mmCIF file of C-alpha atoms in Angstrom:
data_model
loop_
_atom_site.group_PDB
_atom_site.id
_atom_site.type_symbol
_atom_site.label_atom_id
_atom_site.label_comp_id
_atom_site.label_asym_id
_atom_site.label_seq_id
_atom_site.Cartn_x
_atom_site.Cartn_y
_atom_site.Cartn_z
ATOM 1 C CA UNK D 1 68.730 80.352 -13.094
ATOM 2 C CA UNK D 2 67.372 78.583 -15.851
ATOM 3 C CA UNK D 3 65.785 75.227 -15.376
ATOM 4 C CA UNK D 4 66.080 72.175 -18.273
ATOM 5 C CA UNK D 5 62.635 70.518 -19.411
ATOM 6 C CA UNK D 6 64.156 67.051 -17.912
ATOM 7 C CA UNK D 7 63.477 65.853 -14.697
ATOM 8 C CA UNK D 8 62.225 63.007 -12.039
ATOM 9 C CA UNK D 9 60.515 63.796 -8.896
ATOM 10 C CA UNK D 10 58.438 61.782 -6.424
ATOM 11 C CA UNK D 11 56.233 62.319 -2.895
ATOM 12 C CA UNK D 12 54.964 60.496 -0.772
ATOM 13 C CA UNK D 13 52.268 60.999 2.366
ATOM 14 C CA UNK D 14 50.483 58.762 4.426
ATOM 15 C CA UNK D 15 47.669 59.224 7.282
ATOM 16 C CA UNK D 16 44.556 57.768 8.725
ATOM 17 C CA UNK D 17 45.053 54.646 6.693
ATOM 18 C CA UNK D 18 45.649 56.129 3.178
ATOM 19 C CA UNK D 19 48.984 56.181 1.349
ATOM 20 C CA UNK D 20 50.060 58.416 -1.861
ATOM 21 C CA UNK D 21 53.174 57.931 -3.955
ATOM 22 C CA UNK D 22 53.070 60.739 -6.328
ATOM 23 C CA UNK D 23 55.920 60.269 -9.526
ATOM 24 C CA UNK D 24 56.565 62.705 -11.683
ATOM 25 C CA UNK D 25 59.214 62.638 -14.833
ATOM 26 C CA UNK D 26 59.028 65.110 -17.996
ATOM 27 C CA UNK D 27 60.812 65.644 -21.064
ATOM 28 C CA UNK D 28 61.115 68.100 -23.796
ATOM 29 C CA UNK D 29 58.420 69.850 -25.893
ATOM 30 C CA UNK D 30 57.582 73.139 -26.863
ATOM 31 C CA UNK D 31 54.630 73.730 -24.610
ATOM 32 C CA UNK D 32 53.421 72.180 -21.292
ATOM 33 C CA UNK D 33 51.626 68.804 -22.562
ATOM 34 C CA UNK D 34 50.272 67.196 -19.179
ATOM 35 C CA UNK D 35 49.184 63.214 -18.865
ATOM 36 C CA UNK D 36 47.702 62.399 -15.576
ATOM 37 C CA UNK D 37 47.735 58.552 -14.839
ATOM 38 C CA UNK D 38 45.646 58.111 -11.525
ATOM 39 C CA UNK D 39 42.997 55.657 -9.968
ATOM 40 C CA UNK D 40 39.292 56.419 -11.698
ATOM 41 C CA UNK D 41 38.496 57.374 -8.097
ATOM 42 C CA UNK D 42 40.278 60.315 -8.050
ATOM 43 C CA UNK D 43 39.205 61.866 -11.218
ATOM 44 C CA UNK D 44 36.762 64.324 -9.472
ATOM 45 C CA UNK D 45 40.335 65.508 -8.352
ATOM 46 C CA UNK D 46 42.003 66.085 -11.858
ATOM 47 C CA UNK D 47 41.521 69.215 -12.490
ATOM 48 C CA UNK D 48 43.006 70.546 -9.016
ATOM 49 C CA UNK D 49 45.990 68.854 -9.946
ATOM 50 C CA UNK D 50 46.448 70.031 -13.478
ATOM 51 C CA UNK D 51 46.644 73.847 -11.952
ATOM 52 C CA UNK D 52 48.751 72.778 -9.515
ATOM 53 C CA UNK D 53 50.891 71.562 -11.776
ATOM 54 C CA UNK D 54 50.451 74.680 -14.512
ATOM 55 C CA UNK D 55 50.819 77.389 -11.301
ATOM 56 C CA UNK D 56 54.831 75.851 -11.259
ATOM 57 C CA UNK D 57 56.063 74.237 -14.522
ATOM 58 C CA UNK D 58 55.515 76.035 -17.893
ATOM 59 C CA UNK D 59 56.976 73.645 -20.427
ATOM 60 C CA UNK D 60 57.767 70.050 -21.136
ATOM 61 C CA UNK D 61 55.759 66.775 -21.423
ATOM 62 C CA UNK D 62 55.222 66.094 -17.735
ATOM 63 C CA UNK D 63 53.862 62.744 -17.113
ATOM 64 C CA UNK D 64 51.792 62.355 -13.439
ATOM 65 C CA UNK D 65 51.365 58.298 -11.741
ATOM 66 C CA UNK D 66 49.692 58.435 -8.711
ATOM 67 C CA UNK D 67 48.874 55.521 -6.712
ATOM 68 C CA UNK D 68 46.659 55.091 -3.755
ATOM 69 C CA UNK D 69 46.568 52.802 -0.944
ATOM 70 C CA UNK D 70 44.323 52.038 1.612
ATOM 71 C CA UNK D 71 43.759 50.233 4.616
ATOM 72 C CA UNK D 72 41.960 46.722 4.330
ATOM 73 C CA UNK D 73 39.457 48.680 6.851
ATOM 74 C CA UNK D 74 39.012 51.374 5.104
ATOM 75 C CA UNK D 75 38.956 49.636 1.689
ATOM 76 C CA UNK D 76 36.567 47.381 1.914
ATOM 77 C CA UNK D 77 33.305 46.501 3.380
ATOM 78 C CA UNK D 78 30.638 43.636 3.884
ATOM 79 C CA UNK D 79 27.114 44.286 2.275
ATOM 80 C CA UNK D 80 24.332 42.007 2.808
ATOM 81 C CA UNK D 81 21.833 41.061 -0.263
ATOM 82 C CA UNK D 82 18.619 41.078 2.226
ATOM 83 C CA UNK D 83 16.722 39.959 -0.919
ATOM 84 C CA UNK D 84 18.583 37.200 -1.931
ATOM 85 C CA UNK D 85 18.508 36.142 1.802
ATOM 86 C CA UNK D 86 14.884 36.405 1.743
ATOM 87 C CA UNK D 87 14.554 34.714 -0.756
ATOM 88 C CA UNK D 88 16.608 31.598 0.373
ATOM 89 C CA UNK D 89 14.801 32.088 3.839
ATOM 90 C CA UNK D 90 11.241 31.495 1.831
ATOM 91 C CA UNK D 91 12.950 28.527 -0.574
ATOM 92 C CA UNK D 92 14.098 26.919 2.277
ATOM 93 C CA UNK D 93 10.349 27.080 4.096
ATOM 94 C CA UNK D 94 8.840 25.392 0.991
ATOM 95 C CA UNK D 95 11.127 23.041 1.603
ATOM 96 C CA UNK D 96 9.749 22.008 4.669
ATOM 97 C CA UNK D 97 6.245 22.067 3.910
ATOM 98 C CA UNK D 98 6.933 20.501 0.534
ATOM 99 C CA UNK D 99 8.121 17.142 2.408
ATOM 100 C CA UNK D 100 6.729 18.124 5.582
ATOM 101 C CA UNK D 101 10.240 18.270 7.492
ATOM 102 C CA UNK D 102 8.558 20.369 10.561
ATOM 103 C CA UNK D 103 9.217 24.213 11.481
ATOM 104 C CA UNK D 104 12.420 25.247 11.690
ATOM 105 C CA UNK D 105 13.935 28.292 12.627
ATOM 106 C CA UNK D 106 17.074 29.250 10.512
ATOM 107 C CA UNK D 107 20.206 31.016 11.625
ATOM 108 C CA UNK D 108 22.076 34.173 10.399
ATOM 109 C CA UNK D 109 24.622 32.335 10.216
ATOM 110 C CA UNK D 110 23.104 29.351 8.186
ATOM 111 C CA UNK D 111 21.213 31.971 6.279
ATOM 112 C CA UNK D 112 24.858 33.863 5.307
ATOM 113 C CA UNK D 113 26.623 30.613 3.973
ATOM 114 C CA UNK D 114 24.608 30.579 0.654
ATOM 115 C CA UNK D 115 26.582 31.937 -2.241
ATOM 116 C CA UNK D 116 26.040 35.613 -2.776
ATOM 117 C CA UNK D 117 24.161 36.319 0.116
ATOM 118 C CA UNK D 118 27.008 38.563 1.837
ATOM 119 C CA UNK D 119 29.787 40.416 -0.651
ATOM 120 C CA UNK D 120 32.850 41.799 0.183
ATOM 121 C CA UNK D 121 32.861 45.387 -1.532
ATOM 122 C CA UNK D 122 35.622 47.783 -2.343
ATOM 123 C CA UNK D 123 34.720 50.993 -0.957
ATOM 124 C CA UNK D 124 35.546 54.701 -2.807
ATOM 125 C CA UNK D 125 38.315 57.360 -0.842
ATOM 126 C CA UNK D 126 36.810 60.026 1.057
ATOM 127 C CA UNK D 127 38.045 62.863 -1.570
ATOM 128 C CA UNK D 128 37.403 65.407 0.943
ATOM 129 C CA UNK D 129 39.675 63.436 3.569
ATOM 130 C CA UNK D 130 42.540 62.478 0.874
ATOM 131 C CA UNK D 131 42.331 65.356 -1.158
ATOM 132 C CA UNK D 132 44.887 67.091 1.427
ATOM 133 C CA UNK D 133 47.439 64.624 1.978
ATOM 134 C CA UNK D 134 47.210 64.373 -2.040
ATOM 135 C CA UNK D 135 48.496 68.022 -2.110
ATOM 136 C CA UNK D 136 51.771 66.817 -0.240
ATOM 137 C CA UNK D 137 52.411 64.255 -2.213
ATOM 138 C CA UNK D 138 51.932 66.489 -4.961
ATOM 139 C CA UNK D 139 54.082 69.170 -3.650
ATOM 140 C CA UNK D 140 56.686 67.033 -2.669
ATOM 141 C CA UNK D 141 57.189 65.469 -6.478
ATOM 142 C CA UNK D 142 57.229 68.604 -7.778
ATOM 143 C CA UNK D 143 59.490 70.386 -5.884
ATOM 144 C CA UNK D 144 62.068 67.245 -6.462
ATOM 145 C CA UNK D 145 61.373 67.641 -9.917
ATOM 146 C CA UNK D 146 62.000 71.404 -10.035
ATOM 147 C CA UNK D 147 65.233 70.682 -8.352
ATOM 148 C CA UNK D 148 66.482 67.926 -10.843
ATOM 149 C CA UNK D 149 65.488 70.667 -13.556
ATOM 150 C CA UNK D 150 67.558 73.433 -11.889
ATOM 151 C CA UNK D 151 70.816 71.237 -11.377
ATOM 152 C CA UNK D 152 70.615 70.038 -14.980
ATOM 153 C CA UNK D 153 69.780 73.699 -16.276
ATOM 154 C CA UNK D 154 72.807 75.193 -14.702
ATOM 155 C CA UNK D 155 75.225 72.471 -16.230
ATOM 156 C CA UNK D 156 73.507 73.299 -19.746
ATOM 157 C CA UNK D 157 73.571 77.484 -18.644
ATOM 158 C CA UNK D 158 77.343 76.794 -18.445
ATOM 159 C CA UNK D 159 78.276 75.472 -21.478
ATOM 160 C CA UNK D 160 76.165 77.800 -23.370
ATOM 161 C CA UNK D 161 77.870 80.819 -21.320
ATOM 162 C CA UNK D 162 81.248 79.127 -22.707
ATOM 163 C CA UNK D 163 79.816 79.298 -26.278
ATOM 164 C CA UNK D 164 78.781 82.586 -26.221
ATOM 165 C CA UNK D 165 81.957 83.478 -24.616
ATOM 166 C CA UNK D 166 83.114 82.305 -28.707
ATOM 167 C CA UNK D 167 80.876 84.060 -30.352
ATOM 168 C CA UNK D 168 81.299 87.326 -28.917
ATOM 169 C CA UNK D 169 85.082 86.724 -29.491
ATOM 170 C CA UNK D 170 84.077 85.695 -33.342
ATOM 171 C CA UNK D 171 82.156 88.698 -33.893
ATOM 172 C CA UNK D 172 84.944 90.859 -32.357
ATOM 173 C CA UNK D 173 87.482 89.415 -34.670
ATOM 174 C CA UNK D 174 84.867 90.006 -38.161
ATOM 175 C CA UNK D 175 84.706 93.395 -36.996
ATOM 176 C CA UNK D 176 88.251 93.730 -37.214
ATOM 177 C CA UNK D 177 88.833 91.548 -39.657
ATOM 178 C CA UNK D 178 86.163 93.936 -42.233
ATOM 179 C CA UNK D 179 88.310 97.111 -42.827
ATOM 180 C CA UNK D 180 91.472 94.667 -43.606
ATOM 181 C CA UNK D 181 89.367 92.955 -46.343
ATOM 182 C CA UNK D 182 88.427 96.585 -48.177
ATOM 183 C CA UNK D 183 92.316 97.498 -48.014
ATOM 184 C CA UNK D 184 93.287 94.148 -49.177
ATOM 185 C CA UNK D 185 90.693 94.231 -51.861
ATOM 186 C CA UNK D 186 92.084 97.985 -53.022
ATOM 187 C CA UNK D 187 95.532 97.126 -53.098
ATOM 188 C CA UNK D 188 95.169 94.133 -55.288
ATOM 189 C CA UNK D 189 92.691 96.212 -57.475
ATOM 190 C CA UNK D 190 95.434 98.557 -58.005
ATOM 191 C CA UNK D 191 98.120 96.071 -58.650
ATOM 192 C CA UNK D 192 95.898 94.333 -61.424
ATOM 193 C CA UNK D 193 95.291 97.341 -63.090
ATOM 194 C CA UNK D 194 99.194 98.601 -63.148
ATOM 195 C CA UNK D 195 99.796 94.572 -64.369
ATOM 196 C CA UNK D 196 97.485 95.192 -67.075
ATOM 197 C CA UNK D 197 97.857 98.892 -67.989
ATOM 198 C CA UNK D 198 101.569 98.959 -66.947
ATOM 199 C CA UNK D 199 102.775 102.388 -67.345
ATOM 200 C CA UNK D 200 99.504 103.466 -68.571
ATOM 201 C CA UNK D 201 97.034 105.857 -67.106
ATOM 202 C CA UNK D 202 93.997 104.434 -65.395
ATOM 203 C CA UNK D 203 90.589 106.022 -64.765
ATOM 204 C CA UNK D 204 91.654 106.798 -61.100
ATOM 205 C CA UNK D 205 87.689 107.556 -60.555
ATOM 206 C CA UNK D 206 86.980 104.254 -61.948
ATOM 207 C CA UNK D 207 88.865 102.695 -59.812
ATOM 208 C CA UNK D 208 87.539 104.670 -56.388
ATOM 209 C CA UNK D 209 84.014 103.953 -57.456
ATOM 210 C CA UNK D 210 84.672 100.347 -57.777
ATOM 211 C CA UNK D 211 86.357 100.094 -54.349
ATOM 212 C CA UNK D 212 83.403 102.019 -53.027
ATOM 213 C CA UNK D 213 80.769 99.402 -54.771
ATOM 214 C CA UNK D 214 83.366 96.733 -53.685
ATOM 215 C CA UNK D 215 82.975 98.281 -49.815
ATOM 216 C CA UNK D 216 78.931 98.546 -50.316
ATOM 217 C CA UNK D 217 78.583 94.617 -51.001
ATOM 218 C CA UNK D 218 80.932 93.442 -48.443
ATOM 219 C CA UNK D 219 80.190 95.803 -45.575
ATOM 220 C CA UNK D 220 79.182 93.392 -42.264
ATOM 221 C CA UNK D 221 78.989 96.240 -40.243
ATOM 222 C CA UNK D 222 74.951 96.195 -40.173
ATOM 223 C CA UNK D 223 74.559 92.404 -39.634
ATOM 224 C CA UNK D 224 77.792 92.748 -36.909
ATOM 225 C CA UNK D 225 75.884 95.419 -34.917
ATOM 226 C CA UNK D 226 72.694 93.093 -35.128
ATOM 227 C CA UNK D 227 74.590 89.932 -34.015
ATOM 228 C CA UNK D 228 76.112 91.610 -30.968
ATOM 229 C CA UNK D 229 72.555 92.821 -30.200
ATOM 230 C CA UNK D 230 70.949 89.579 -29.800
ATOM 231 C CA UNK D 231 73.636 88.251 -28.302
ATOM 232 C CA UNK D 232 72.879 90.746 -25.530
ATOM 233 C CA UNK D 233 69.429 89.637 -25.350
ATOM 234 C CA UNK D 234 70.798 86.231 -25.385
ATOM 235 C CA UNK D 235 72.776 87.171 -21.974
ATOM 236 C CA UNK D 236 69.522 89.339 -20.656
ATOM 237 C CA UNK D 237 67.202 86.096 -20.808
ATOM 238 C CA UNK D 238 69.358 83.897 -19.930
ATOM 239 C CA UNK D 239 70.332 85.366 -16.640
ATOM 240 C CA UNK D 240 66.407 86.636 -16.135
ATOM 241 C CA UNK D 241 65.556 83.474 -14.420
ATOM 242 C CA UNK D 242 62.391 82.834 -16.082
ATOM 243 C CA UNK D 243 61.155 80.257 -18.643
ATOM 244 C CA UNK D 244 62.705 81.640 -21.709
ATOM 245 C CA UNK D 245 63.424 78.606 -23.712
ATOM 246 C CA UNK D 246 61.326 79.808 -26.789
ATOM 247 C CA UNK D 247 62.674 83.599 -26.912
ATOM 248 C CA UNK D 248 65.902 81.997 -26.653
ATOM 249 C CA UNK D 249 65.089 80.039 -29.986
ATOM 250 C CA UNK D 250 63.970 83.054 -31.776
ATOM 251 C CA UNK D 251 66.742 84.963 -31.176
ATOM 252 C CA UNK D 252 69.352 81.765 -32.072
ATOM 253 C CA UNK D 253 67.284 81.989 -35.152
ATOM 254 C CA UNK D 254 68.040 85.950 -35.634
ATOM 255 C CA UNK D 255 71.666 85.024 -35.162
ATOM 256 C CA UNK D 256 71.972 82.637 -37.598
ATOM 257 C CA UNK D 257 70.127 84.598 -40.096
ATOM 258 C CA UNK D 258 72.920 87.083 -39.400
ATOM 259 C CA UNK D 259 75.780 84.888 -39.755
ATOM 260 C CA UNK D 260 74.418 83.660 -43.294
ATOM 261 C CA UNK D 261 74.256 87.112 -44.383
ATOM 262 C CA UNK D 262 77.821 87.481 -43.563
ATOM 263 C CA UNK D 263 78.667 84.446 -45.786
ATOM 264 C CA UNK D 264 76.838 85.714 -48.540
ATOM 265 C CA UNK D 265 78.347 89.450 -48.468
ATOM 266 C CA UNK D 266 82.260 88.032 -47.573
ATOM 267 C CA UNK D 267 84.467 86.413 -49.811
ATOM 268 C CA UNK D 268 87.458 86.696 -47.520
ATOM 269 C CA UNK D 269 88.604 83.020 -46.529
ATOM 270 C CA UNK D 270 89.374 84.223 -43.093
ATOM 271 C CA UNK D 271 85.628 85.567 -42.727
ATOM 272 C CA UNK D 272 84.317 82.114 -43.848
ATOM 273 C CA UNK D 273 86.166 80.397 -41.468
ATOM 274 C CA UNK D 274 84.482 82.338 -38.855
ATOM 275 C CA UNK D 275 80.910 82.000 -40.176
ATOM 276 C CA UNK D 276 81.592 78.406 -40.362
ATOM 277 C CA UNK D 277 82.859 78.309 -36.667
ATOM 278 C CA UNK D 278 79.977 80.592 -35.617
ATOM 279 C CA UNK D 279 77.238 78.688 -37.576
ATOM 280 C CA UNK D 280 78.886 75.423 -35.343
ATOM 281 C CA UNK D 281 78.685 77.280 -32.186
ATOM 282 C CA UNK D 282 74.855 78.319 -32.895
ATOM 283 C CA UNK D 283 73.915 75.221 -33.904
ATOM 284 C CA UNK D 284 75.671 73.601 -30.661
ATOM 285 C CA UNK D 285 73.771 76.281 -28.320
ATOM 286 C CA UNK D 286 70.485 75.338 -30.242
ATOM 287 C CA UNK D 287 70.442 71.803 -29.171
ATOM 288 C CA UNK D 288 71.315 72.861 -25.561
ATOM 289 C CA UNK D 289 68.190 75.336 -25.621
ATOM 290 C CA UNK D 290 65.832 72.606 -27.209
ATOM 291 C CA UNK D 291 66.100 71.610 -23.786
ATOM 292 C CA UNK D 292 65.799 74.940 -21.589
ATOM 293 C CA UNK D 293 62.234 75.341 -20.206
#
C-alpha cells in the first residue's frame, strides 16, 4: 500500500519520575528533510533519533517536538557555596572583634539565610536512564504517524486507480481510433482529386505514396505502445508497496511526453479531444503523486 507524505503522530511514556511527549507531523518534499526540536539536554541523543527516524520514513519534511518532564526531585537540587559561607562566617567574626561584641558561635542555619549562600539548581536527565523510555515515545509517534500516512495514501491510491482506469480506456480508444483516421484521410484524398481532375486520370502512384507519407506522420502506434507500457509500470509500483513517489513522477513525465507527441503527429479532432482529456487526467494524477512518499 502506498503511504502519503502527510501525517500527525504522537507518544507518550512515563517512569521513575520522567515524562516524554513525543509529536511528530510531516509534509511534502522530495527527500526526507528532518528538524528535531528537543531540550539542549538531550542533544547527546540526536543522532539516535535521526536513524530511528530514517530506518522507517523515506520522504517528507518530518518535523520532531519532544518535551521532557521531570520530577521536582529529580529536577532539581540544593548546592551549597561553602566559600561564600566562609566567607560570611569570617565577615561576621570581624565583626565582633571590630566592636568587641564577644565570641559567638553561628548557626547553619543563620549561616544559610545570607543571599547566595545555598542555590536551588536544575539538574541534567540521566541519558542512560531516559534514553529508553525516549525510544517508546519515539516509537509510539511514529507508528501513529505511519498509520495517518497509510489511511490517507489509500484514499489518494484510489482515485489514481480510477484515473488510470481513463487512461487505459483513452489509449484503447486512439488505438482504434488511428486506422479510421488513415481511411478517412484516403477517401477524402481521393474525392479531392476526382473534384479537381473530374473525369481525368490521376497519378494513382502519386496518390498511394502520399497516403503512405500521410500514414508515416500520423502513425501513434509507437508512442501508443510506449504509453500502455508505463502505464504498466505505473500499476507495478503502485501496487509494490514501497516508497515510489519519485519513479512514479518520472514515469507521469514519460506519459505526458507521449501524449504530446500524439498531439503533434494527429490532426484528427477526435484524437485531440483525447490528448486533451489524457493530458487532464495526467496532470490530475501528478498532483495526487506530489504527495505519495
Amino acid at each position: 500500500m502506498i503511504k502519503s507524505m502527510t501525517g500527525y503522530g504522537r507518544g507518550w511514556e512515563s517512569r521513575n519520575g520522567y515524562s516524554f511527549t513525543v509529536e511528530i507531523k510531516s509534509v511534502n518534499h522530495r527527500h526526507l528533510d528532518l528538524v528535531i526540536r528537543a531540550p539542549r539536554e538531550l542533544l547527546p541523543l540526536e543522532e539516535k533519533i535521526r536513524r530511528k527516524i530514517h530506518e522507517r520514513l523515506f520522504r517528507g519534511r518530518v518535523e520532531v517536538f519532544i518535551s521532557l518532564e521531570i520530577s521536582s526531585e529529580l529536577s532539581k537540587t540544593v548546592d551549597v557555596d561553602a566559600d561564600l559561607a566562609r566567607s560570611y562566617y569570617l565577615s561576621l567574626q570581624k565583626l565582633e572583634n571590630l566592636f568587641r561584641l564577644g565570641e559567638k558561635q553561628f548557626s547553619a542555619l543563620e549561616l544559610a539565610m545570607f543571599p547566595d549562600v545555598l542555590k536551588v539548581v536544575k539538574t541534567s536527565p540521566d541519558l542512560e536512564q531516559v534514553a529508553p523510555l525516549l525510544d517508546l515515545a519515539l516509537d509510539q509517534a511514529i507508528t501513529e504517524l505511519i498509520s495517518q500516512r497509510a489511511e490517507e495514501g489509500s484514499r489518494l491510491e484510489k482515485d489514481i486507480l480510477r484515473r488510470l482506469t481513463l487512461l487505459q480506456k483513452l489509449v484503447a480508444q486512439m488505438r482504434k481510433k488511428g486506422p479510421i483516421v488513415l481511411e478517412e484521410y484516403r477517401n477524402k484524398l481521393h474525392s479531392r482529386l476526382e473534384e479537381i481532375l473530374g473525369n481525368q486520370e490521376f497519378d494513382k502512384q502519386r496518390f498511394f505514396m502520399e497516403v503512405a507519407l500521410y500514414a508515416e506522420r500520423s502513425n501513434i502506434d509507437e508512442e501508443l505502445v510506449r504509453l500502455e507500457s508505463h502505464l504498466n509500470a505505473f500499476y507495478s509500483n503502485l501496487a509494490s508497496g514501497e516508497a515510489v513517489g519519485r519513479k512514479l513522477d518520472f514515469l507521469l513525465q514519460e506519459m505526458n511526453r507521449e501524449i504530446n507527441t500524439i498531439a503533434s503527429k494527429s490532426s484528427d479532432l477526435e484524437i485531440s479531444r483525447m490528448v486533451i482529456d489524457g493530458k487532464s487526467e495526467i496532470e490530475k494524477i501528478r498532483e495526487q503523486v506530489q504527495n505519495i512518499e
